[in-house]
Amino acid sequence: MPELLFPLDSRKKFTEQQFVGHNRWHPDIPAPVTVKPGDEFRVHVREWFDGAIHNDDSAEDVLNAPLSTVHCLSGPFAVEGAKPGDLLIVDILDIGPIPQEDSGPLAGQGWGYTGIFPTDNGGGFLTEHFPDAYKAIWDFSGHTATSRHIPGVKFTGITHPGLMGTAPSAALLSKWNAREGALIATDPLRVPPLALPPEPRDAILGSLTGSEFDRAAAHAARTAPPRENGGNQDIKNFTRGSRVFYPVFVDGAKLSVGDLHFSQGDGEITFCGAIEMGGFIDLRVDLIKNGMELYGVSENAIFMPGNEGPNYTEYLAFSGTSVTLSGEQRYLDSQLSFERACLHAIDYLTKFGYSPEQAYLLLGAAPIEGRFSGVVDIPNSCATVYIPTAIFDFPITPSASGPVTIDPGMGAPHATR
């Protein structure tokens, strides 16, 4: 096993650990650990809410989830010799739930969760159709997941980090804040907001204290979106065996990782659409000197996906086009097309007895595939959602005998204001 360089104690809060991580991006956050090119090491990772979501049959915790506290990131790790302009190579050697802890109150201790966040607290891809808070708990057995809240399904997860990236430079951080601030200014009262500005409240910035903390917290970027440094990309195939190339913007690169997912469907459409968990990740790092210029990789990460994961071979696919529910034609709106494909899949699954919310949660958590299938045939783009048929313990494809009716169980816990 690689050497554990960033340990976490499940009995303590994120801010009480031997090494305190961070929940904002800022170049001045000190790196508590330094590694060398070629090093392999293990990192413990707390789930993104640091234990605020519970293994129960209520969705009140999702309704009131403290979004200003996320994400709980481990790191940053300084890489010896890394300089701005380099490419940082990161290999994912292994990843999983909290080791040797198969029960307990923290997500990752034998269980995880998926949430539909309410519109006024994060929302989600289909928030106009699902404005309330719901939750599903998933139990882990090896690499498979089942849920008492969504019965009749069992699937193998593609475990991956939702978030990993390097620190921004001061100039890049300023660019982020300027462009996202300009977007917010176009509709400052929108719910959910168009972007999340810096928020000193609940900021965690590693070992920074006093005036240095206050100065950094005023400008530190929220970790919600993906950006030039990688960040919260939520790529489900970013699993064991993956290799990623990150641009380096500061001395030491300052690599951080968090937001582990036991499983996720393409798009993580419920916002907390993955099966969230704490756990561990084993990494190896290396450098390509001057790699950003050599390969033209200056404002994006590139990666080679791992070849592990479930080998599903049969899917039932649903298509959508860029026409609104009210019949308005949009021009090659692929985002709308994907939304309509998801809604078609949800409507289909309700014919078997699931509630729309159960189906929505399932699409976020199970290893579905989302694709932009046609983006040139004016005026309609076409997007598709592929659901593996083998995850169901009943026949899911259409037949002359009609859909079977399953027992939906207790359903997904629901909270309203």
PDB file of N, CA and C in Angstrom, residues 228-317:
ATOM      1  N   GLU A 228     -10.299  26.114 -15.432  1.00  0.00           N
ATOM      2  CA  GLU A 228      -9.065  25.806 -16.147  1.00  0.00           C
ATOM      3  C   GLU A 228      -8.165  24.840 -15.386  1.00  0.00           C
ATOM      4  N   ASN A 229      -8.280  24.807 -14.070  1.00  0.00           N
ATOM      5  CA  ASN A 229      -7.410  23.971 -13.234  1.00  0.00           C
ATOM      6  C   ASN A 229      -7.959  22.568 -13.031  1.00  0.00           C
ATOM      7  N   GLY A 230      -9.001  22.198 -13.752  1.00  0.00           N
ATOM      8  CA  GLY A 230      -9.696  20.936 -13.507  1.00  0.00           C
ATOM      9  C   GLY A 230     -10.884  21.205 -12.609  1.00  0.00           C
ATOM     10  N   GLY A 231     -10.722  20.921 -11.313  1.00  0.00           N
ATOM     11  CA  GLY A 231     -11.778  21.236 -10.364  1.00  0.00           C
ATOM     12  C   GLY A 231     -12.904  20.227 -10.388  1.00  0.00           C
ATOM     13  N   ASN A 232     -14.115  20.725 -10.159  1.00  0.00           N
ATOM     14  CA  ASN A 232     -15.278  19.852  -9.954  1.00  0.00           C
ATOM     15  C   ASN A 232     -15.867  19.413 -11.297  1.00  0.00           C
ATOM     16  N   GLN A 233     -15.146  18.533 -11.985  1.00  0.00           N
ATOM     17  CA  GLN A 233     -15.564  18.123 -13.325  1.00  0.00           C
ATOM     18  C   GLN A 233     -16.585  16.987 -13.315  1.00  0.00           C
ATOM     19  N   ASP A 234     -16.637  16.186 -12.247  1.00  0.00           N
ATOM     20  CA  ASP A 234     -17.643  15.127 -12.105  1.00  0.00           C
ATOM     21  C   ASP A 234     -17.695  14.212 -13.329  1.00  0.00           C
ATOM     22  N   ILE A 235     -16.544  13.699 -13.716  1.00  0.00           N
ATOM     23  CA  ILE A 235     -16.450  12.797 -14.859  1.00  0.00           C
ATOM     24  C   ILE A 235     -16.491  11.366 -14.355  1.00  0.00           C
ATOM     25  N   LYS A 236     -17.551  10.625 -14.669  1.00  0.00           N
ATOM     26  CA  LYS A 236     -17.762   9.320 -14.042  1.00  0.00           C
ATOM     27  C   LYS A 236     -16.707   8.289 -14.443  1.00  0.00           C
ATOM     28  N   ASN A 237     -16.083   8.419 -15.596  1.00  0.00           N
ATOM     29  CA  ASN A 237     -15.095   7.447 -16.057  1.00  0.00           C
ATOM     30  C   ASN A 237     -13.668   7.771 -15.596  1.00  0.00           C
ATOM     31  N   PHE A 238     -13.545   8.737 -14.714  1.00  0.00           N
ATOM     32  CA  PHE A 238     -12.265   9.142 -14.166  1.00  0.00           C
ATOM     33  C   PHE A 238     -11.952   8.250 -12.960  1.00  0.00           C
ATOM     34  N   THR A 239     -11.680   6.965 -13.226  1.00  0.00           N
ATOM     35  CA  THR A 239     -11.614   5.959 -12.184  1.00  0.00           C
ATOM     36  C   THR A 239     -10.219   5.334 -12.135  1.00  0.00           C
ATOM     37  N   ARG A 240     -10.110   4.175 -11.459  1.00  0.00           N
ATOM     38  CA  ARG A 240      -8.812   3.495 -11.360  1.00  0.00           C
ATOM     39  C   ARG A 240      -8.200   3.329 -12.759  1.00  0.00           C
ATOM     40  N   GLY A 241      -6.905   3.582 -12.835  1.00  0.00           N
ATOM     41  CA  GLY A 241      -6.212   3.455 -14.108  1.00  0.00           C
ATOM     42  C   GLY A 241      -6.217   4.712 -14.940  1.00  0.00           C
ATOM     43  N   SER A 242      -6.935   5.751 -14.488  1.00  0.00           N
ATOM     44  CA  SER A 242      -6.963   7.002 -15.249  1.00  0.00           C
ATOM     45  C   SER A 242      -5.663   7.765 -15.066  1.00  0.00           C
ATOM     46  N   ARG A 243      -5.288   8.476 -16.092  1.00  0.00           N
ATOM     47  CA  ARG A 243      -4.150   9.396 -16.032  1.00  0.00           C
ATOM     48  C   ARG A 243      -4.641  10.762 -16.495  1.00  0.00           C
ATOM     49  N   VAL A 244      -4.355  11.784 -15.696  1.00  0.00           N
ATOM     50  CA  VAL A 244      -4.811  13.131 -16.020  1.00  0.00           C
ATOM     51  C   VAL A 244      -3.609  14.064 -16.083  1.00  0.00           C
ATOM     52  N   PHE A 245      -3.710  15.070 -16.957  1.00  0.00           N
ATOM     53  CA  PHE A 245      -2.657  16.052 -17.159  1.00  0.00           C
ATOM     54  C   PHE A 245      -3.231  17.428 -16.803  1.00  0.00           C
ATOM     55  N   TYR A 246      -2.732  17.996 -15.701  1.00  0.00           N
ATOM     56  CA  TYR A 246      -3.238  19.282 -15.221  1.00  0.00           C
ATOM     57  C   TYR A 246      -2.251  20.402 -15.539  1.00  0.00           C
ATOM     58  N   PRO A 247      -2.736  21.551 -16.000  1.00  0.00           N
ATOM     59  CA  PRO A 247      -1.860  22.710 -16.114  1.00  0.00           C
ATOM     60  C   PRO A 247      -1.360  23.133 -14.730  1.00  0.00           C
ATOM     61  N   VAL A 248      -0.134  23.604 -14.670  1.00  0.00           N
ATOM     62  CA  VAL A 248       0.449  24.093 -13.420  1.00  0.00           C
ATOM     63  C   VAL A 248       0.515  25.617 -13.496  1.00  0.00           C
ATOM     64  N   PHE A 249      -0.082  26.286 -12.491  1.00  0.00           N
ATOM     65  CA  PHE A 249      -0.164  27.745 -12.483  1.00  0.00           C
ATOM     66  C   PHE A 249       0.664  28.385 -11.372  1.00  0.00           C
ATOM     67  N   VAL A 250       1.089  27.588 -10.366  1.00  0.00           N
ATOM     68  CA  VAL A 250       1.865  28.125  -9.244  1.00  0.00           C
ATOM     69  C   VAL A 250       3.027  27.185  -8.951  1.00  0.00           C
ATOM     70  N   ASP A 251       4.020  27.685  -8.286  1.00  0.00           N
ATOM     71  CA  ASP A 251       5.131  26.842  -7.866  1.00  0.00           C
ATOM     72  C   ASP A 251       4.614  25.690  -7.008  1.00  0.00           C
ATOM     73  N   GLY A 252       5.060  24.472  -7.327  1.00  0.00           N
ATOM     74  CA  GLY A 252       4.634  23.296  -6.573  1.00  0.00           C
ATOM     75  C   GLY A 252       3.332  22.691  -7.055  1.00  0.00           C
ATOM     76  N   ALA A 253       2.641  23.357  -7.971  1.00  0.00           N
ATOM     77  CA  ALA A 253       1.366  22.893  -8.549  1.00  0.00           C
ATOM     78  C   ALA A 253       0.214  22.946  -7.546  1.00  0.00           C
ATOM     79  N   LYS A 254       0.450  22.489  -6.306  1.00  0.00           N
ATOM     80  CA  LYS A 254      -0.575  22.482  -5.248  1.00  0.00           C
ATOM     81  C   LYS A 254      -1.820  21.710  -5.688  1.00  0.00           C
ATOM     82  N   LEU A 255      -1.677  20.403  -5.758  1.00  0.00           N
ATOM     83  CA  LEU A 255      -2.743  19.493  -6.151  1.00  0.00           C
ATOM     84  C   LEU A 255      -3.676  19.222  -4.972  1.00  0.00           C
ATOM     85  N   SER A 256      -4.974  19.239  -5.225  1.00  0.00           N
ATOM     86  CA  SER A 256      -5.970  18.909  -4.206  1.00  0.00           C
ATOM     87  C   SER A 256      -6.988  17.946  -4.793  1.00  0.00           C
ATOM     88  N   VAL A 257      -7.650  17.174  -3.900  1.00  0.00           N
ATOM     89  CA  VAL A 257      -8.615  16.170  -4.354  1.00  0.00           C
ATOM     90  C   VAL A 257      -9.739  16.048  -3.336  1.00  0.00           C
ATOM     91  N   GLY A 258     -10.937  15.724  -3.826  1.00  0.00           N
ATOM     92  CA  GLY A 258     -12.081  15.542  -2.938  1.00  0.00           C
ATOM     93  C   GLY A 258     -13.305  15.072  -3.686  1.00  0.00           C
ATOM     94  N   ASP A 259     -14.449  15.088  -2.983  1.00  0.00           N
ATOM     95  CA  ASP A 259     -15.751  14.784  -3.585  1.00  0.00           C
ATOM     96  C   ASP A 259     -15.764  13.393  -4.209  1.00  0.00           C
ATOM     97  N   LEU A 260     -15.395  12.365  -3.426  1.00  0.00           N
ATOM     98  CA  LEU A 260     -15.387  11.004  -3.960  1.00  0.00           C
ATOM     99  C   LEU A 260     -16.806  10.512  -4.215  1.00  0.00           C
ATOM    100  N   HIS A 261     -16.970   9.769  -5.295  1.00  0.00           N
ATOM    101  CA  HIS A 261     -18.265   9.198  -5.688  1.00  0.00           C
ATOM    102  C   HIS A 261     -18.143   7.682  -5.808  1.00  0.00           C
ATOM    103  N   PHE A 262     -19.055   6.955  -5.169  1.00  0.00           N
ATOM    104  CA  PHE A 262     -19.109   5.507  -5.356  1.00  0.00           C
ATOM    105  C   PHE A 262     -19.593   5.178  -6.762  1.00  0.00           C
ATOM    106  N   SER A 263     -20.501   5.991  -7.263  1.00  0.00           N
ATOM    107  CA  SER A 263     -21.058   5.814  -8.605  1.00  0.00           C
ATOM    108  C   SER A 263     -21.674   7.130  -9.038  1.00  0.00           C
ATOM    109  N   GLN A 264     -21.919   7.259 -10.337  1.00  0.00           N
ATOM    110  CA  GLN A 264     -22.561   8.464 -10.861  1.00  0.00           C
ATOM    111  C   GLN A 264     -23.012   8.216 -12.282  1.00  0.00           C
ATOM    112  N   GLY A 265     -24.128   8.791 -12.662  1.00  0.00           N
ATOM    113  CA  GLY A 265     -24.527   8.816 -14.053  1.00  0.00           C
ATOM    114  C   GLY A 265     -23.936  10.028 -14.739  1.00  0.00           C
ATOM    115  N   ASP A 266     -23.752   9.962 -16.047  1.00  0.00           N
ATOM    116  CA  ASP A 266     -23.236  11.115 -16.789  1.00  0.00           C
ATOM    117  C   ASP A 266     -24.087  12.350 -16.509  1.00  0.00           C
ATOM    118  N   GLY A 267     -23.425  13.430 -16.149  1.00  0.00           N
ATOM    119  CA  GLY A 267     -24.111  14.690 -15.895  1.00  0.00           C
ATOM    120  C   GLY A 267     -24.380  14.959 -14.431  1.00  0.00           C
ATOM    121  N   GLU A 268     -24.345  13.930 -13.574  1.00  0.00           N
ATOM    122  CA  GLU A 268     -24.697  14.089 -12.148  1.00  0.00           C
ATOM    123  C   GLU A 268     -25.915  15.007 -12.014  1.00  0.00           C
ATOM    124  N   ILE A 269     -27.004  14.637 -12.680  1.00  0.00           N
ATOM    125  CA  ILE A 269     -28.066  15.585 -12.996  1.00  0.00           C
ATOM    126  C   ILE A 269     -28.851  16.120 -11.810  1.00  0.00           C
ATOM    127  N   THR A 270     -28.847  15.462 -10.648  1.00  0.00           N
ATOM    128  CA  THR A 270     -29.608  16.023  -9.525  1.00  0.00           C
ATOM    129  C   THR A 270     -28.786  17.004  -8.705  1.00  0.00           C
ATOM    130  N   PHE A 271     -27.587  17.381  -9.167  1.00  0.00           N
ATOM    131  CA  PHE A 271     -26.638  18.265  -8.488  1.00  0.00           C
ATOM    132  C   PHE A 271     -25.834  17.469  -7.467  1.00  0.00           C
ATOM    133  N   CYS A 272     -26.508  16.833  -6.518  1.00  0.00           N
ATOM    134  CA  CYS A 272     -25.854  15.824  -5.675  1.00  0.00           C
ATOM    135  C   CYS A 272     -26.280  14.478  -6.252  1.00  0.00           C
ATOM    136  N   GLY A 273     -25.990  14.303  -7.538  1.00  0.00           N
ATOM    137  CA  GLY A 273     -26.525  13.166  -8.265  1.00  0.00           C
ATOM    138  C   GLY A 273     -25.719  11.904  -8.111  1.00  0.00           C
ATOM    139  N   ALA A 274     -24.450  12.055  -7.753  1.00  0.00           N
ATOM    140  CA  ALA A 274     -23.630  10.874  -7.534  1.00  0.00           C
ATOM    141  C   ALA A 274     -24.006  10.213  -6.216  1.00  0.00           C
ATOM    142  N   ILE A 275     -23.411   9.043  -5.944  1.00  0.00           N
ATOM    143  CA  ILE A 275     -23.481   8.467  -4.605  1.00  0.00           C
ATOM    144  C   ILE A 275     -22.268   9.011  -3.858  1.00  0.00           C
ATOM    145  N   GLU A 276     -22.517   9.987  -3.001  1.00  0.00           N
ATOM    146  CA  GLU A 276     -21.454  10.694  -2.313  1.00  0.00           C
ATOM    147  C   GLU A 276     -20.890   9.846  -1.180  1.00  0.00           C
ATOM    148  N   MET A 277     -19.564   9.937  -0.980  1.00  0.00           N
ATOM    149  CA  MET A 277     -18.936   9.165   0.091  1.00  0.00           C
ATOM    150  C   MET A 277     -17.585   9.772   0.442  1.00  0.00           C
ATOM    151  N   GLY A 278     -17.105   9.444   1.632  1.00  0.00           N
ATOM    152  CA  GLY A 278     -15.717   9.645   1.976  1.00  0.00           C
ATOM    153  C   GLY A 278     -14.954   8.374   1.669  1.00  0.00           C
ATOM    154  N   GLY A 279     -13.614   8.468   1.659  1.00  0.00           N
ATOM    155  CA  GLY A 279     -12.846   7.274   1.360  1.00  0.00           C
ATOM    156  C   GLY A 279     -11.371   7.568   1.223  1.00  0.00           C
ATOM    157  N   PHE A 280     -10.727   6.829   0.330  1.00  0.00           N
ATOM    158  CA  PHE A 280      -9.300   6.998   0.085  1.00  0.00           C
ATOM    159  C   PHE A 280      -9.051   7.020  -1.413  1.00  0.00           C
ATOM    160  N   ILE A 281      -7.901   7.586  -1.783  1.00  0.00           N
ATOM    161  CA  ILE A 281      -7.460   7.542  -3.162  1.00  0.00           C
ATOM    162  C   ILE A 281      -5.940   7.440  -3.166  1.00  0.00           C
ATOM    163  N   ASP A 282      -5.431   6.539  -3.989  1.00  0.00           N
ATOM    164  CA  ASP A 282      -3.986   6.359  -4.153  1.00  0.00           C
ATOM    165  C   ASP A 282      -3.558   7.008  -5.461  1.00  0.00           C
ATOM    166  N   LEU A 283      -2.539   7.855  -5.384  1.00  0.00           N
ATOM    167  CA  LEU A 283      -2.109   8.641  -6.533  1.00  0.00           C
ATOM    168  C   LEU A 283      -0.614   8.463  -6.791  1.00  0.00           C
ATOM    169  N   ARG A 284      -0.228   8.695  -8.040  1.00  0.00           N
ATOM    170  CA  ARG A 284       1.172   8.834  -8.417  1.00  0.00           C
ATOM    171  C   ARG A 284       1.294  10.108  -9.245  1.00  0.00           C
ATOM    172  N   VAL A 285       2.338  10.895  -8.999  1.00  0.00           N
ATOM    173  CA  VAL A 285       2.499  12.165  -9.706  1.00  0.00           C
ATOM    174  C   VAL A 285       3.806  12.192 -10.479  1.00  0.00           C
ATOM    175  N   ASP A 286       3.821  12.975 -11.545  1.00  0.00           N
ATOM    176  CA  ASP A 286       5.022  13.205 -12.331  1.00  0.00           C
ATOM    177  C   ASP A 286       4.845  14.536 -13.058  1.00  0.00           C
ATOM    178  N   LEU A 287       5.871  14.965 -13.765  1.00  0.00           N
ATOM    179  CA  LEU A 287       5.840  16.261 -14.424  1.00  0.00           C
ATOM    180  C   LEU A 287       6.265  16.156 -15.881  1.00  0.00           C
ATOM    181  N   ILE A 288       5.687  17.008 -16.717  1.00  0.00           N
ATOM    182  CA  ILE A 288       6.199  17.284 -18.059  1.00  0.00           C
ATOM    183  C   ILE A 288       6.605  18.748 -18.049  1.00  0.00           C
ATOM    184  N   LYS A 289       7.898  18.993 -18.029  1.00  0.00           N
ATOM    185  CA  LYS A 289       8.383  20.365 -17.979  1.00  0.00           C
ATOM    186  C   LYS A 289       7.969  21.114 -19.251  1.00  0.00           C
ATOM    187  N   ASN A 290       7.449  22.329 -19.042  1.00  0.00           N
ATOM    188  CA  ASN A 290       6.995  23.188 -20.142  1.00  0.00           C
ATOM    189  C   ASN A 290       5.892  22.526 -20.962  1.00  0.00           C
ATOM    190  N   GLY A 291       5.164  21.606 -20.322  1.00  0.00           N
ATOM    191  CA  GLY A 291       4.146  20.835 -21.037  1.00  0.00           C
ATOM    192  C   GLY A 291       2.983  21.644 -21.543  1.00  0.00           C
ATOM    193  N   MET A 292       2.653  22.753 -20.874  1.00  0.00           N
ATOM    194  CA  MET A 292       1.518  23.555 -21.320  1.00  0.00           C
ATOM    195  C   MET A 292       1.775  24.115 -22.715  1.00  0.00           C
ATOM    196  N   GLU A 293       3.007  24.595 -22.970  1.00  0.00           N
ATOM    197  CA  GLU A 293       3.339  25.126 -24.293  1.00  0.00           C
ATOM    198  C   GLU A 293       3.558  24.002 -25.299  1.00  0.00           C
ATOM    199  N   LEU A 294       4.207  22.920 -24.858  1.00  0.00           N
ATOM    200  CA  LEU A 294       4.506  21.822 -25.781  1.00  0.00           C
ATOM    201  C   LEU A 294       3.239  21.230 -26.389  1.00  0.00           C
ATOM    202  N   TYR A 295       2.180  21.130 -25.570  1.00  0.00           N
ATOM    203  CA  TYR A 295       0.956  20.462 -26.027  1.00  0.00           C
ATOM    204  C   TYR A 295      -0.237  21.395 -26.165  1.00  0.00           C
ATOM    205  N   GLY A 296      -0.025  22.683 -25.960  1.00  0.00           N
ATOM    206  CA  GLY A 296      -1.132  23.617 -26.117  1.00  0.00           C
ATOM    207  C   GLY A 296      -2.220  23.430 -25.083  1.00  0.00           C
ATOM    208  N   VAL A 297      -1.846  22.918 -23.909  1.00  0.00           N
ATOM    209  CA  VAL A 297      -2.811  22.691 -22.833  1.00  0.00           C
ATOM    210  C   VAL A 297      -2.629  23.803 -21.808  1.00  0.00           C
ATOM    211  N   SER A 298      -3.384  24.876 -21.966  1.00  0.00           N
ATOM    212  CA  SER A 298      -3.202  26.040 -21.106  1.00  0.00           C
ATOM    213  C   SER A 298      -4.425  26.393 -20.285  1.00  0.00           C
ATOM    214  N   GLU A 299      -5.587  25.924 -20.699  1.00  0.00           N
ATOM    215  CA  GLU A 299      -6.800  26.292 -19.971  1.00  0.00           C
ATOM    216  C   GLU A 299      -7.758  25.110 -19.813  1.00  0.00           C
ATOM    217  N   ASN A 300      -7.194  23.914 -19.760  1.00  0.00           N
ATOM    218  CA  ASN A 300      -8.032  22.736 -19.568  1.00  0.00           C
ATOM    219  C   ASN A 300      -7.162  21.568 -19.137  1.00  0.00           C
ATOM    220  N   ALA A 301      -7.774  20.640 -18.424  1.00  0.00           N
ATOM    221  CA  ALA A 301      -7.116  19.372 -18.123  1.00  0.00           C
ATOM    222  C   ALA A 301      -7.501  18.359 -19.194  1.00  0.00           C
ATOM    223  N   ILE A 302      -6.586  17.444 -19.488  1.00  0.00           N
ATOM    224  CA  ILE A 302      -6.911  16.335 -20.386  1.00  0.00           C
ATOM    225  C   ILE A 302      -6.626  15.038 -19.645  1.00  0.00           C
ATOM    226  N   PHE A 303      -7.371  13.990 -19.986  1.00  0.00           N
ATOM    227  CA  PHE A 303      -7.151  12.748 -19.243  1.00  0.00           C
ATOM    228  C   PHE A 303      -7.401  11.525 -20.104  1.00  0.00           C
ATOM    229  N   MET A 304      -6.794  10.432 -19.660  1.00  0.00           N
ATOM    230  CA  MET A 304      -6.989   9.123 -20.270  1.00  0.00           C
ATOM    231  C   MET A 304      -7.822   8.304 -19.288  1.00  0.00           C
ATOM    232  N   PRO A 305      -9.052   7.948 -19.635  1.00  0.00           N
ATOM    233  CA  PRO A 305      -9.905   7.239 -18.679  1.00  0.00           C
ATOM    234  C   PRO A 305      -9.383   5.844 -18.380  1.00  0.00           C
ATOM    235  N   GLY A 306      -9.637   5.395 -17.152  1.00  0.00           N
ATOM    236  CA  GLY A 306      -9.273   4.038 -16.783  1.00  0.00           C
ATOM    237  C   GLY A 306     -10.147   3.026 -17.491  1.00  0.00           C
ATOM    238  N   ASN A 307      -9.687   1.780 -17.522  1.00  0.00           N
ATOM    239  CA  ASN A 307     -10.439   0.733 -18.228  1.00  0.00           C
ATOM    240  C   ASN A 307     -11.194  -0.167 -17.261  1.00  0.00           C
ATOM    241  N   GLU A 308     -11.343   0.257 -15.997  1.00  0.00           N
ATOM    242  CA  GLU A 308     -12.137  -0.503 -15.049  1.00  0.00           C
ATOM    243  C   GLU A 308     -13.553   0.040 -15.009  1.00  0.00           C
ATOM    244  N   GLY A 309     -14.424  -0.751 -14.410  1.00  0.00           N
ATOM    245  CA  GLY A 309     -15.810  -0.341 -14.290  1.00  0.00           C
ATOM    246  C   GLY A 309     -16.730  -1.460 -14.720  1.00  0.00           C
ATOM    247  N   PRO A 310     -18.026  -1.308 -14.564  1.00  0.00           N
ATOM    248  CA  PRO A 310     -18.959  -2.357 -14.959  1.00  0.00           C
ATOM    249  C   PRO A 310     -18.963  -2.557 -16.468  1.00  0.00           C
ATOM    250  N   ASN A 311     -19.077  -3.806 -16.871  1.00  0.00           N
ATOM    251  CA  ASN A 311     -19.087  -4.134 -18.292  1.00  0.00           C
ATOM    252  C   ASN A 311     -20.517  -4.356 -18.776  1.00  0.00           C
ATOM    253  N   TYR A 312     -21.317  -3.313 -18.704  1.00  0.00           N
ATOM    254  CA  TYR A 312     -22.681  -3.412 -19.204  1.00  0.00           C
ATOM    255  C   TYR A 312     -22.663  -3.376 -20.721  1.00  0.00           C
ATOM    256  N   THR A 313     -23.444  -4.255 -21.339  1.00  0.00           N
ATOM    257  CA  THR A 313     -23.428  -4.356 -22.798  1.00  0.00           C
ATOM    258  C   THR A 313     -24.779  -4.052 -23.435  1.00  0.00           C
ATOM    259  N   GLU A 314     -25.850  -4.086 -22.642  1.00  0.00           N
ATOM    260  CA  GLU A 314     -27.182  -3.810 -23.188  1.00  0.00           C
ATOM    261  C   GLU A 314     -27.773  -2.585 -22.498  1.00  0.00           C
ATOM    262  N   TYR A 315     -28.290  -1.684 -23.299  1.00  0.00           N
ATOM    263  CA  TYR A 315     -28.845  -0.436 -22.794  1.00  0.00           C
ATOM    264  C   TYR A 315     -30.214  -0.182 -23.414  1.00  0.00           C
ATOM    265  N   LEU A 316     -31.022   0.567 -22.698  1.00  0.00           N
ATOM    266  CA  LEU A 316     -32.245   1.138 -23.253  1.00  0.00           C
ATOM    267  C   LEU A 316     -32.009   2.638 -23.321  1.00  0.00           C
ATOM    268  N   ALA A 317     -32.062   3.199 -24.527  1.00  0.00           N
ATOM    269  CA  ALA A 317     -31.678   4.592 -24.729  1.00  0.00           C
ATOM    270  C   ALA A 317     -32.896   5.452 -25.018  1.00  0.00           C
TER     271      ALA A 317
END
